[in-house]
Amino acid sequence: MRERWTSRPLFIFAAIGSAIGLGNVWRFPYLTYEYGGGAFLIPWIVCLIFMGIPWMMMEFGLGRYFQRGAPGVFEGIGKKWEWLGWWPVWVAFLLVTYYTVVIAWSLRYAISSLTVAWGTGEAGASGAGAFFFEHILKLSDGPGVLGAPVWATLFCLAFIWVILFFIMYKGAKVIGRVSVWLVCIPWVLLAVLLIRGITLPGAVDGLNYYLTPNLAALADPEVWFAAFSQIAFTLSLGMAGMIAYASFIAKKADVTNNAFITSFSNCATSFFAGFAVFSTVGFIMQALNVPVGEVSAAGLGLAFVSYPVAISMMPGANAVIGVLFFLCLFFLGITSAYFLAYGGVIIPLMDKFGLGRVKATAIVCAIAFTIGILYTTSGGLYWLDIMDRTVSFYGLLITGALACIVVGWVYGARKLREHLNATSDIKVGAWWDWLIKVVVPAALIFVVIYGGFMKDIAAPYEGYPLWAASMIWVILLATLGLSFWLQAIKTRTAKGGE
Ligand code: PHE
């Protein structure tokens, strides 16, 4: 018998836990800010409804129907398609190797927050950047200079993998129960941070930046690219994991509804986190007397530089707020990390090679940790950035587009829809078939070409040296090749079924 979620809420919480993650707290707010504030919400919602939810229904439906992880699903569609199930497994695996490093930084920050180690008041505010780059990362001059691992980060990383091992080695039963806690705790923490944020002076200015729509931005294709890729990323699609999670659902259970619940809960969390973050950004502007544009809101800087600046400047309870914020990131990250490792990698390996769960879990944890050491070195941030572009942009979008095409045209979108409708309260119409067959893959391919290839081929990604930026293509091709190799290996029937 395949393992099962012991109840429906456990599956839903596990799926929500995978979806809400670092992406909701730092990526969503800064994208919103960068792409026209409130206007960004429009493409974001359009993408959620026309792309995210239908795609999630597809992944849930496939997992439940075939009762296998991603490679098993594509093998079920046709022996020659199995590689298309392995490619996202590689993507998920590479993603978790560095995602856990970001969680390790969060943990270090939670600890540093106890004493507000970067300093309070003006001194802390001006020292927060240096703290991140010099103290936490010990950043080197470029991707060619790796240097030694930063031991504190490495230690936290090892600790995280031990926790992940203990959550995963018993499978869905424990994952489901742990997820309920690890989803509810960040929600409570975010609520506390929100209240703190909106009661700070200057909060209103931040919220104005967050929500005032700049409608002219809608004409800019970049905004749409950003919305597409953010929705795919935030819903944890295209990573093989959702398919595996759904494969533990009993054949008769509803999945369409679960896809709606999961997607909306995730996006509501992002929206909510935006208030907590932007009210705080507004406060920094006022306290430091700088316009919002100068608050470094981009990427990791938002969570690890701007927020610490705010913590330094807060009128009281600095340490508490710091600890809560970084613990929130930590918990949010952990649920996504075990989702990637378990659903994305361990289940496919167990399905294919008949490995026992404990053994498969131990192997994956050990290898992923070892690769993660690279990102804890002084040059690690550069590689993290390059790897992020490779897997969470190209890998995710390309494998997602191919999966939709194969499911839509080879397996048959209609067949899958009938399967979904047979057990679901919400019945979807034929429009869904066309979303999967044409709209979603076309949108994804468009983003890959215009938002990706056109830029990264014209000039090395982010101005890195050519040899380093070229690793994007090397890794993509290597993982594709390895996926074909895995397809060629004969499947061993699992011992005892699971
Ligand atoms: N959805 C997660 C987030 O928003 C990231 C993630 C992507 C996790 C893909 C797993 C798979 O942070």
Short mmCIF file of C-alpha atoms and ligand atoms in Angstrom, two decimals:
data_model
loop_
_atom_site.label_atom_id
_atom_site.label_comp_id
_atom_site.label_asym_id
_atom_site.label_seq_id
_atom_site.Cartn_x
_atom_site.Cartn_y
_atom_site.Cartn_z
CA MET A 1 0.00 0.00 0.00
CA ARG A 2 1.20 3.46 -0.80
CA GLU A 3 1.54 5.76 2.17
CA ARG A 4 -1.41 8.06 2.83
CA TRP A 5 -2.13 11.37 4.46
CA THR A 6 -4.11 10.40 7.51
CA SER A 7 -6.67 13.12 6.86
CA ARG A 8 -7.49 15.73 4.29
CA PRO A 9 -6.39 18.76 6.35
CA LEU A 10 -2.97 17.20 6.74
CA PHE A 11 -2.51 17.14 2.99
CA ILE A 12 -3.77 20.69 2.68
CA PHE A 13 -1.43 21.96 5.37
CA ALA A 14 1.51 20.13 3.87
CA ALA A 15 0.72 21.65 0.47
CA ILE A 16 0.26 25.13 1.93
CA GLY A 17 3.49 24.68 3.88
CA SER A 18 5.34 23.88 0.71
CA ALA A 19 3.90 26.89 -1.04
CA ILE A 20 4.42 29.51 1.60
CA GLY A 21 8.10 30.10 2.07
CA LEU A 22 10.79 32.68 1.76
CA GLY A 23 9.16 33.68 -1.52
CA ASN A 24 6.13 35.09 0.26
CA VAL A 25 8.01 37.21 2.70
CA TRP A 26 10.83 38.65 0.66
CA ARG A 27 10.22 37.95 -3.00
CA PHE A 28 6.60 38.96 -3.26
CA PRO A 29 6.94 42.31 -1.46
CA TYR A 30 9.98 43.40 -3.40
CA LEU A 31 8.53 42.41 -6.75
CA THR A 32 5.39 44.30 -5.93
CA TYR A 33 7.43 47.30 -4.98
CA GLU A 34 9.68 47.11 -7.99
CA TYR A 35 6.90 46.62 -10.52
CA GLY A 36 4.57 49.43 -9.76
CA GLY A 37 3.14 48.75 -6.32
CA GLY A 38 -0.57 48.04 -6.39
CA ALA A 39 -0.51 47.60 -10.16
CA PHE A 40 1.55 44.45 -9.81
CA LEU A 41 -1.33 42.85 -7.95
CA ILE A 42 -3.38 42.82 -11.15
CA PRO A 43 -1.09 40.64 -13.28
CA TRP A 44 -0.33 38.62 -10.19
CA ILE A 45 -4.00 37.77 -9.66
CA VAL A 46 -4.56 37.15 -13.36
CA CYS A 47 -1.64 34.72 -13.38
CA LEU A 48 -2.86 33.05 -10.24
CA ILE A 49 -6.26 32.34 -11.73
CA PHE A 50 -5.38 31.52 -15.31
CA MET A 51 -2.09 29.82 -14.77
CA GLY A 52 -1.33 28.92 -11.18
CA ILE A 53 -4.55 27.24 -10.17
CA PRO A 54 -5.08 25.24 -13.38
CA TRP A 55 -1.46 24.10 -13.25
CA MET A 56 -1.77 23.07 -9.63
CA MET A 57 -4.95 21.13 -10.46
CA MET A 58 -2.97 19.34 -13.13
CA GLU A 59 -0.17 18.35 -10.74
CA PHE A 60 -2.62 17.22 -8.06
CA GLY A 61 -4.65 15.29 -10.59
CA LEU A 62 -1.61 13.52 -12.04
CA GLY A 63 -0.26 12.52 -8.65
CA ARG A 64 -3.55 11.18 -7.48
CA TYR A 65 -4.34 9.35 -10.69
CA PHE A 66 -1.00 7.61 -11.16
CA GLN A 67 -0.21 7.27 -7.46
CA ARG A 68 3.46 7.88 -8.21
CA GLY A 69 6.00 10.70 -8.02
CA ALA A 70 6.75 12.76 -11.13
CA PRO A 71 8.91 10.22 -13.01
CA GLY A 72 6.34 7.50 -12.42
CA VAL A 73 3.62 9.77 -13.74
CA PHE A 74 5.42 10.52 -16.98
CA GLU A 75 6.41 6.92 -17.38
CA GLY A 76 2.72 6.13 -17.02
CA ILE A 77 1.94 8.57 -19.81
CA GLY A 78 4.47 6.85 -22.05
CA LYS A 79 7.77 5.09 -21.44
CA LYS A 80 9.63 7.61 -23.55
CA TRP A 81 8.48 10.53 -21.37
CA GLU A 82 9.93 9.38 -18.09
CA TRP A 83 12.87 11.83 -18.38
CA LEU A 84 10.39 14.67 -18.17
CA GLY A 85 9.55 13.47 -14.68
CA TRP A 86 13.22 13.31 -13.70
CA TRP A 87 14.21 16.74 -14.86
CA PRO A 88 12.14 18.53 -12.22
CA VAL A 89 13.56 16.10 -9.67
CA TRP A 90 17.01 17.50 -10.41
CA VAL A 91 15.63 21.00 -10.30
CA ALA A 92 14.07 20.39 -6.89
CA PHE A 93 17.24 18.76 -5.63
CA LEU A 94 19.48 21.64 -6.68
CA LEU A 95 17.02 24.14 -5.28
CA VAL A 96 16.94 22.53 -1.87
CA THR A 97 20.74 22.52 -1.66
CA TYR A 98 20.80 26.33 -1.52
CA TYR A 99 17.33 27.01 -0.12
CA THR A 100 18.53 25.39 3.09
CA VAL A 101 21.51 27.74 3.16
CA VAL A 102 19.16 30.72 3.16
CA ILE A 103 17.34 29.07 6.05
CA ALA A 104 20.71 28.71 7.78
CA TRP A 105 21.28 32.46 7.46
CA SER A 106 17.83 33.04 8.96
CA LEU A 107 18.77 30.87 11.87
CA ARG A 108 22.01 32.76 12.38
CA TYR A 109 20.06 36.00 12.29
CA ALA A 110 17.53 34.69 14.80
CA ILE A 111 20.45 34.01 17.12
CA SER A 112 22.18 37.32 16.38
CA SER A 113 18.88 39.09 17.04
CA LEU A 114 18.96 38.02 20.66
CA THR A 115 21.58 40.68 21.19
CA VAL A 116 20.80 42.72 18.07
CA ALA A 117 24.39 41.96 17.12
CA TRP A 118 24.55 44.52 14.31
CA GLY A 119 23.77 47.26 16.83
CA THR A 120 20.79 49.40 17.75
CA GLY A 121 19.99 52.95 16.69
CA GLU A 122 21.89 54.79 13.97
CA ALA A 123 24.96 52.63 14.38
CA GLY A 124 23.03 49.45 13.79
CA ALA A 125 21.19 50.97 10.86
CA SER A 126 24.38 51.86 9.09
CA GLY A 127 26.08 48.64 10.09
CA ALA A 128 23.38 46.21 8.98
CA GLY A 129 24.71 45.89 5.44
CA ALA A 130 28.24 45.27 6.61
CA PHE A 131 26.94 42.76 9.10
CA PHE A 132 25.29 40.73 6.36
CA PHE A 133 28.07 40.84 3.81
CA GLU A 134 31.10 40.82 6.05
CA HIS A 135 30.03 38.99 9.13
CA ILE A 136 27.37 36.51 7.97
CA LEU A 137 28.64 35.86 4.44
CA LYS A 138 32.29 36.93 4.61
CA LEU A 139 31.70 37.71 0.95
CA SER A 140 34.62 37.34 -1.43
CA ASP A 141 35.33 39.35 -4.58
CA GLY A 142 33.77 37.05 -7.10
CA PRO A 143 32.61 33.55 -7.97
CA GLY A 144 36.19 32.51 -8.67
CA VAL A 145 37.28 33.10 -5.07
CA LEU A 146 35.58 30.54 -2.88
CA GLY A 147 37.58 30.61 0.32
CA ALA A 148 36.77 28.53 3.35
CA PRO A 149 33.24 27.75 4.52
CA VAL A 150 31.84 30.12 7.11
CA TRP A 151 31.74 27.74 10.01
CA ALA A 152 28.72 29.17 11.81
CA THR A 153 26.64 28.90 8.65
CA LEU A 154 27.91 25.42 7.96
CA PHE A 155 27.01 24.36 11.46
CA CYS A 156 23.47 25.75 11.11
CA LEU A 157 23.15 24.02 7.76
CA ALA A 158 24.08 20.68 9.29
CA PHE A 159 21.59 21.26 12.07
CA ILE A 160 18.84 22.00 9.52
CA TRP A 161 19.53 18.81 7.61
CA VAL A 162 19.33 16.81 10.83
CA ILE A 163 15.92 18.33 11.57
CA LEU A 164 14.81 17.65 8.02
CA PHE A 165 15.91 14.05 8.27
CA PHE A 166 13.85 13.51 11.39
CA ILE A 167 10.77 15.07 9.85
CA MET A 168 11.07 13.07 6.63
CA TYR A 169 12.18 9.58 7.50
CA LYS A 170 8.75 8.53 8.72
CA GLY A 171 6.98 9.86 5.66
CA ALA A 172 3.65 11.57 5.11
CA LYS A 173 2.19 10.82 8.53
CA VAL A 174 4.76 12.92 10.34
CA ILE A 175 5.12 15.48 7.55
CA GLY A 176 1.39 16.18 7.68
CA ARG A 177 1.31 16.65 11.42
CA VAL A 178 4.45 18.76 11.56
CA SER A 179 3.14 20.92 8.73
CA VAL A 180 0.06 21.99 10.66
CA TRP A 181 2.34 23.52 13.29
CA LEU A 182 4.89 24.91 10.93
CA VAL A 183 2.20 26.69 8.92
CA CYS A 184 0.26 28.07 11.87
CA ILE A 185 3.29 29.37 13.77
CA PRO A 186 4.47 31.67 10.95
CA TRP A 187 0.92 32.93 10.51
CA VAL A 188 0.84 33.96 14.15
CA LEU A 189 4.32 35.47 13.90
CA LEU A 190 3.36 37.40 10.79
CA ALA A 191 0.30 38.75 12.60
CA VAL A 192 2.52 40.00 15.41
CA LEU A 193 4.96 41.56 12.95
CA LEU A 194 2.07 43.16 11.10
CA ILE A 195 0.74 44.78 14.23
CA ARG A 196 4.22 45.99 15.12
CA GLY A 197 4.70 47.29 11.58
CA ILE A 198 1.52 49.26 11.22
CA THR A 199 1.86 50.90 14.60
CA LEU A 200 5.28 52.33 13.70
CA PRO A 201 5.55 55.96 12.62
CA GLY A 202 5.74 56.27 8.85
CA ALA A 203 3.93 52.98 8.23
CA VAL A 204 1.28 54.67 6.10
CA ASP A 205 3.85 55.92 3.60
CA GLY A 206 5.17 52.41 3.17
CA LEU A 207 1.69 51.04 2.63
CA ASN A 208 1.03 53.74 0.08
CA TYR A 209 4.01 52.56 -1.89
CA TYR A 210 2.81 49.01 -1.55
CA LEU A 211 -0.74 49.57 -2.69
CA THR A 212 -0.93 52.65 -4.90
CA PRO A 213 -1.35 51.29 -8.40
CA ASN A 214 0.80 52.68 -11.12
CA LEU A 215 -1.37 51.52 -13.99
CA ALA A 216 1.11 52.57 -16.63
CA ALA A 217 3.26 49.68 -15.41
CA LEU A 218 0.77 47.18 -16.84
CA ALA A 219 1.95 47.94 -20.34
CA ASP A 220 5.45 46.80 -19.47
CA PRO A 221 5.97 43.14 -20.39
CA GLU A 222 8.55 42.80 -17.62
CA VAL A 223 5.76 43.13 -15.10
CA TRP A 224 3.98 40.18 -16.61
CA PHE A 225 7.13 38.07 -16.73
CA ALA A 226 7.72 38.78 -13.10
CA ALA A 227 4.14 37.87 -12.21
CA PHE A 228 4.25 34.60 -14.14
CA SER A 229 7.44 33.40 -12.63
CA GLN A 230 6.49 34.55 -9.15
CA ILE A 231 3.21 32.62 -9.26
CA ALA A 232 4.93 29.45 -10.43
CA PHE A 233 7.61 29.81 -7.77
CA THR A 234 5.35 30.73 -4.91
CA LEU A 235 2.94 27.88 -5.55
CA SER A 236 5.89 25.45 -5.66
CA LEU A 237 4.84 24.19 -9.08
CA GLY A 238 7.10 22.53 -11.61
CA MET A 239 9.20 20.93 -8.88
CA ALA A 240 7.87 17.40 -8.90
CA GLY A 241 6.93 17.76 -5.26
CA MET A 242 3.23 18.54 -5.60
CA ILE A 243 2.80 15.46 -7.75
CA ALA A 244 4.33 13.27 -5.07
CA TYR A 245 2.32 14.89 -2.28
CA ALA A 246 -0.85 14.32 -4.28
CA SER A 247 0.11 10.71 -4.87
CA PHE A 248 -0.59 10.02 -1.19
CA ILE A 249 -4.21 11.08 -1.65
CA ALA A 250 -6.74 8.30 -1.86
CA LYS A 251 -8.14 7.82 -5.33
CA LYS A 252 -11.62 8.97 -4.41
CA ALA A 253 -10.74 12.23 -2.68
CA ASP A 254 -11.43 15.69 -4.01
CA VAL A 255 -8.42 17.50 -5.44
CA THR A 256 -9.77 20.46 -7.39
CA ASN A 257 -10.97 22.08 -4.24
CA ASN A 258 -7.65 21.43 -2.55
CA ALA A 259 -5.90 23.24 -5.37
CA PHE A 260 -8.08 26.30 -4.81
CA ILE A 261 -7.60 26.24 -1.06
CA THR A 262 -3.84 25.84 -1.33
CA SER A 263 -3.38 28.57 -3.93
CA PHE A 264 -5.58 31.12 -2.22
CA SER A 265 -4.10 30.50 1.21
CA ASN A 266 -0.65 30.95 -0.19
CA CYS A 267 -1.43 34.15 -2.01
CA ALA A 268 -3.32 35.55 0.95
CA THR A 269 -0.20 34.91 3.02
CA SER A 270 1.90 36.88 0.55
CA PHE A 271 -0.51 39.76 0.54
CA PHE A 272 -0.57 39.79 4.30
CA ALA A 273 3.22 39.58 4.55
CA GLY A 274 3.39 42.58 2.22
CA PHE A 275 1.66 44.70 4.85
CA ALA A 276 4.09 43.62 7.54
CA VAL A 277 7.08 44.32 5.33
CA PHE A 278 5.95 47.60 3.75
CA SER A 279 4.76 49.20 6.92
CA THR A 280 8.25 48.55 8.21
CA VAL A 281 9.88 49.91 5.07
CA GLY A 282 7.81 53.08 5.55
CA PHE A 283 9.14 53.33 9.05
CA ILE A 284 12.74 53.06 7.89
CA MET A 285 12.17 55.82 5.37
CA GLN A 286 10.87 58.07 8.01
CA ALA A 287 13.43 57.20 10.64
CA LEU A 288 16.37 57.59 8.30
CA ASN A 289 14.80 60.31 6.29
CA VAL A 290 15.38 58.65 2.95
CA PRO A 291 12.90 58.05 0.14
CA VAL A 292 11.64 54.49 -0.27
CA GLY A 293 13.63 54.02 -3.45
CA GLU A 294 16.82 54.16 -1.47
CA VAL A 295 15.85 51.53 1.00
CA SER A 296 17.52 48.52 -0.49
CA ALA A 297 14.42 46.50 -1.14
CA ALA A 298 15.79 44.09 -3.67
CA GLY A 299 16.13 40.38 -3.23
CA LEU A 300 17.83 39.06 -0.20
CA GLY A 301 18.71 42.58 0.86
CA LEU A 302 15.15 43.15 1.96
CA ALA A 303 15.11 40.36 4.52
CA PHE A 304 18.72 40.43 5.60
CA VAL A 305 19.61 44.11 5.38
CA SER A 306 16.54 46.35 5.34
CA TYR A 307 14.62 44.48 7.98
CA PRO A 308 17.59 44.43 10.36
CA VAL A 309 17.92 48.18 9.80
CA ALA A 310 14.33 48.54 10.93
CA ILE A 311 14.99 46.36 13.94
CA SER A 312 17.88 48.61 14.96
CA MET A 313 15.69 51.67 14.76
CA MET A 314 12.62 50.37 16.53
CA PRO A 315 11.68 52.21 19.66
CA GLY A 316 11.70 49.09 21.82
CA ALA A 317 11.54 45.30 21.95
CA ASN A 318 14.11 45.21 19.15
CA ALA A 319 15.49 41.84 20.04
CA VAL A 320 12.07 40.23 20.33
CA ILE A 321 10.92 41.49 16.96
CA GLY A 322 14.17 40.38 15.39
CA VAL A 323 13.92 36.90 16.80
CA LEU A 324 10.29 36.57 15.74
CA PHE A 325 10.94 37.76 12.20
CA PHE A 326 13.84 35.40 11.59
CA LEU A 327 12.15 32.48 13.27
CA CYS A 328 9.23 33.11 10.97
CA LEU A 329 11.56 32.85 7.96
CA PHE A 330 13.08 29.74 9.45
CA PHE A 331 9.75 27.94 9.87
CA LEU A 332 8.49 29.08 6.50
CA GLY A 333 11.63 27.72 4.92
CA ILE A 334 11.65 24.36 6.63
CA THR A 335 8.25 23.28 5.26
CA SER A 336 9.32 24.13 1.73
CA ALA A 337 12.65 22.39 2.21
CA TYR A 338 11.22 19.04 3.23
CA PHE A 339 8.66 19.34 0.49
CA LEU A 340 11.45 19.66 -2.07
CA ALA A 341 13.58 16.95 -0.58
CA TYR A 342 10.81 14.47 0.15
CA GLY A 343 8.22 14.98 -2.55
CA GLY A 344 10.71 16.21 -5.09
CA VAL A 345 13.53 13.74 -4.67
CA ILE A 346 13.06 10.97 -2.10
CA ILE A 347 9.70 9.70 -3.34
CA PRO A 348 10.83 9.44 -6.97
CA LEU A 349 13.94 7.52 -5.85
CA MET A 350 11.88 5.18 -3.71
CA ASP A 351 9.40 4.63 -6.54
CA LYS A 352 12.09 3.87 -9.06
CA PHE A 353 14.72 1.97 -7.14
CA GLY A 354 12.61 0.30 -4.48
CA LEU A 355 14.75 1.93 -1.78
CA GLY A 356 13.55 1.94 1.80
CA ARG A 357 12.47 5.32 3.09
CA VAL A 358 15.11 5.68 5.78
CA LYS A 359 17.88 4.83 3.41
CA ALA A 360 16.64 7.11 0.64
CA THR A 361 16.17 9.95 3.11
CA ALA A 362 19.63 9.55 4.59
CA ILE A 363 21.29 9.48 1.18
CA VAL A 364 19.49 12.55 -0.08
CA CYS A 365 20.13 14.54 3.10
CA ALA A 366 23.82 13.67 3.08
CA ILE A 367 24.41 14.56 -0.56
CA ALA A 368 22.36 17.72 -0.46
CA PHE A 369 24.20 18.89 2.64
CA THR A 370 27.54 18.22 1.00
CA ILE A 371 26.65 20.28 -2.05
CA GLY A 372 25.32 22.99 0.24
CA ILE A 373 28.81 23.48 1.68
CA LEU A 374 29.67 25.34 -1.53
CA TYR A 375 27.17 28.08 -0.69
CA THR A 376 28.51 28.52 2.82
CA THR A 377 31.90 29.60 1.49
CA SER A 378 32.87 33.22 0.96
CA GLY A 379 32.07 32.99 -2.73
CA GLY A 380 28.88 31.10 -1.97
CA LEU A 381 26.46 33.94 -2.51
CA TYR A 382 27.49 34.26 -6.15
CA TRP A 383 26.93 30.59 -6.78
CA LEU A 384 23.68 30.70 -4.93
CA ASP A 385 22.55 33.46 -7.23
CA ILE A 386 23.65 31.65 -10.38
CA MET A 387 22.03 28.42 -9.24
CA ASP A 388 18.86 30.28 -8.38
CA ARG A 389 18.64 31.64 -11.90
CA THR A 390 19.31 28.18 -13.31
CA VAL A 391 16.76 26.22 -11.35
CA SER A 392 14.09 28.50 -10.02
CA PHE A 393 13.82 30.41 -13.27
CA TYR A 394 14.89 28.26 -16.22
CA GLY A 395 14.47 24.83 -14.68
CA LEU A 396 11.08 25.48 -13.23
CA LEU A 397 9.60 27.28 -16.21
CA ILE A 398 10.98 24.99 -18.91
CA THR A 399 10.03 21.75 -17.21
CA GLY A 400 6.64 23.23 -16.35
CA ALA A 401 5.97 24.19 -19.95
CA LEU A 402 7.02 20.78 -21.27
CA ALA A 403 4.93 19.00 -18.67
CA CYS A 404 1.82 20.96 -19.66
CA ILE A 405 2.41 20.21 -23.32
CA VAL A 406 2.87 16.49 -22.79
CA VAL A 407 -0.05 16.20 -20.40
CA GLY A 408 -2.24 18.39 -22.57
CA TRP A 409 -1.52 16.81 -25.94
CA VAL A 410 -0.14 13.33 -25.31
CA TYR A 411 -2.01 12.17 -22.25
CA GLY A 412 -4.99 14.40 -22.94
CA ALA A 413 -6.08 17.37 -20.90
CA ARG A 414 -9.64 16.28 -21.29
CA LYS A 415 -8.99 12.86 -19.82
CA LEU A 416 -7.32 14.39 -16.81
CA ARG A 417 -10.13 16.88 -16.39
CA GLU A 418 -12.71 14.12 -16.41
CA HIS A 419 -10.69 12.34 -13.78
CA LEU A 420 -10.59 15.49 -11.66
CA ASN A 421 -14.27 16.20 -12.12
CA ALA A 422 -15.29 12.68 -11.20
CA THR A 423 -14.53 13.24 -7.54
CA SER A 424 -14.59 17.01 -7.12
CA ASP A 425 -17.24 19.42 -5.91
CA ILE A 426 -16.01 22.06 -8.30
CA LYS A 427 -16.42 20.86 -11.89
CA VAL A 428 -14.16 22.48 -14.42
CA GLY A 429 -15.19 23.06 -18.03
CA ALA A 430 -13.41 22.58 -21.33
CA TRP A 431 -11.71 25.95 -20.94
CA TRP A 432 -9.31 24.24 -18.59
CA ASP A 433 -8.07 21.96 -21.38
CA TRP A 434 -7.02 24.97 -23.41
CA LEU A 435 -5.32 26.63 -20.52
CA ILE A 436 -3.16 23.53 -20.04
CA LYS A 437 -2.64 22.81 -23.70
CA VAL A 438 -1.90 26.30 -24.93
CA VAL A 439 -2.11 29.25 -22.59
CA VAL A 440 0.06 28.09 -19.71
CA PRO A 441 2.89 26.58 -21.77
CA ALA A 442 2.87 29.50 -24.22
CA ALA A 443 3.11 31.99 -21.37
CA LEU A 444 5.93 30.06 -19.74
CA ILE A 445 7.91 29.71 -22.93
CA PHE A 446 7.44 33.37 -23.66
CA VAL A 447 8.87 34.29 -20.26
CA VAL A 448 11.82 31.93 -20.74
CA ILE A 449 12.66 33.45 -24.09
CA TYR A 450 12.04 37.13 -23.48
CA GLY A 451 12.72 37.34 -19.78
CA GLY A 452 15.61 34.86 -19.86
CA PHE A 453 17.43 33.78 -23.02
CA MET A 454 17.34 37.18 -24.68
CA LYS A 455 19.05 38.76 -21.71
CA ASP A 456 21.39 36.04 -20.53
CA ILE A 457 22.68 35.22 -23.98
CA ALA A 458 23.28 38.85 -24.89
CA ALA A 459 25.31 39.44 -21.74
CA PRO A 460 26.42 37.14 -18.92
CA TYR A 461 23.85 36.92 -16.16
CA GLU A 462 24.24 39.71 -13.61
CA GLY A 463 27.60 40.67 -15.06
CA TYR A 464 29.36 37.57 -13.75
CA PRO A 465 32.45 36.36 -15.61
CA LEU A 466 31.42 34.40 -18.68
CA TRP A 467 32.70 31.06 -17.38
CA ALA A 468 30.64 31.40 -14.23
CA ALA A 469 27.47 32.61 -15.93
CA SER A 470 27.78 29.81 -18.49
CA MET A 471 27.26 27.32 -15.71
CA ILE A 472 23.56 28.06 -16.14
CA TRP A 473 23.59 26.29 -19.51
CA VAL A 474 25.97 23.59 -18.38
CA ILE A 475 23.79 22.65 -15.44
CA LEU A 476 20.59 22.70 -17.46
CA LEU A 477 22.04 20.43 -20.11
CA ALA A 478 23.71 18.14 -17.59
CA THR A 479 20.50 17.64 -15.64
CA LEU A 480 18.63 16.99 -18.87
CA GLY A 481 21.20 14.36 -19.82
CA LEU A 482 21.05 12.76 -16.39
CA SER A 483 17.28 12.59 -16.70
CA PHE A 484 17.55 10.58 -19.90
CA TRP A 485 20.10 8.35 -18.21
CA LEU A 486 17.69 7.68 -15.33
CA GLN A 487 14.97 6.87 -17.82
CA ALA A 488 17.22 4.24 -19.37
CA ILE A 489 17.68 2.45 -16.06
CA LYS A 490 15.21 -0.32 -15.42
CA THR A 491 12.66 0.31 -12.69
CA ARG A 492 12.90 -1.98 -9.70
CA THR A 493 9.62 -2.81 -8.09
CA ALA A 494 9.44 -1.40 -4.62
CA LYS A 495 9.76 -3.70 -1.67
CA GLY A 496 6.41 -3.87 0.05
CA GLY A 497 4.86 -1.38 -2.34
CA GLU A 498 5.89 1.91 -0.81
N1 PHE B 1 7.12 28.28 -2.75
C1 PHE B 1 8.33 28.48 -2.00
C2 PHE B 1 8.43 29.91 -1.59
O1 PHE B 1 7.59 30.71 -1.92
C3 PHE B 1 9.56 28.19 -2.74
C4 PHE B 1 9.57 26.88 -3.34
C5 PHE B 1 9.54 26.76 -4.68
C6 PHE B 1 9.55 25.79 -2.54
C7 PHE B 1 9.48 25.52 -5.24
C8 PHE B 1 9.49 24.57 -3.06
C9 PHE B 1 9.44 24.44 -4.44
O2 PHE B 1 9.37 30.27 -0.94
#
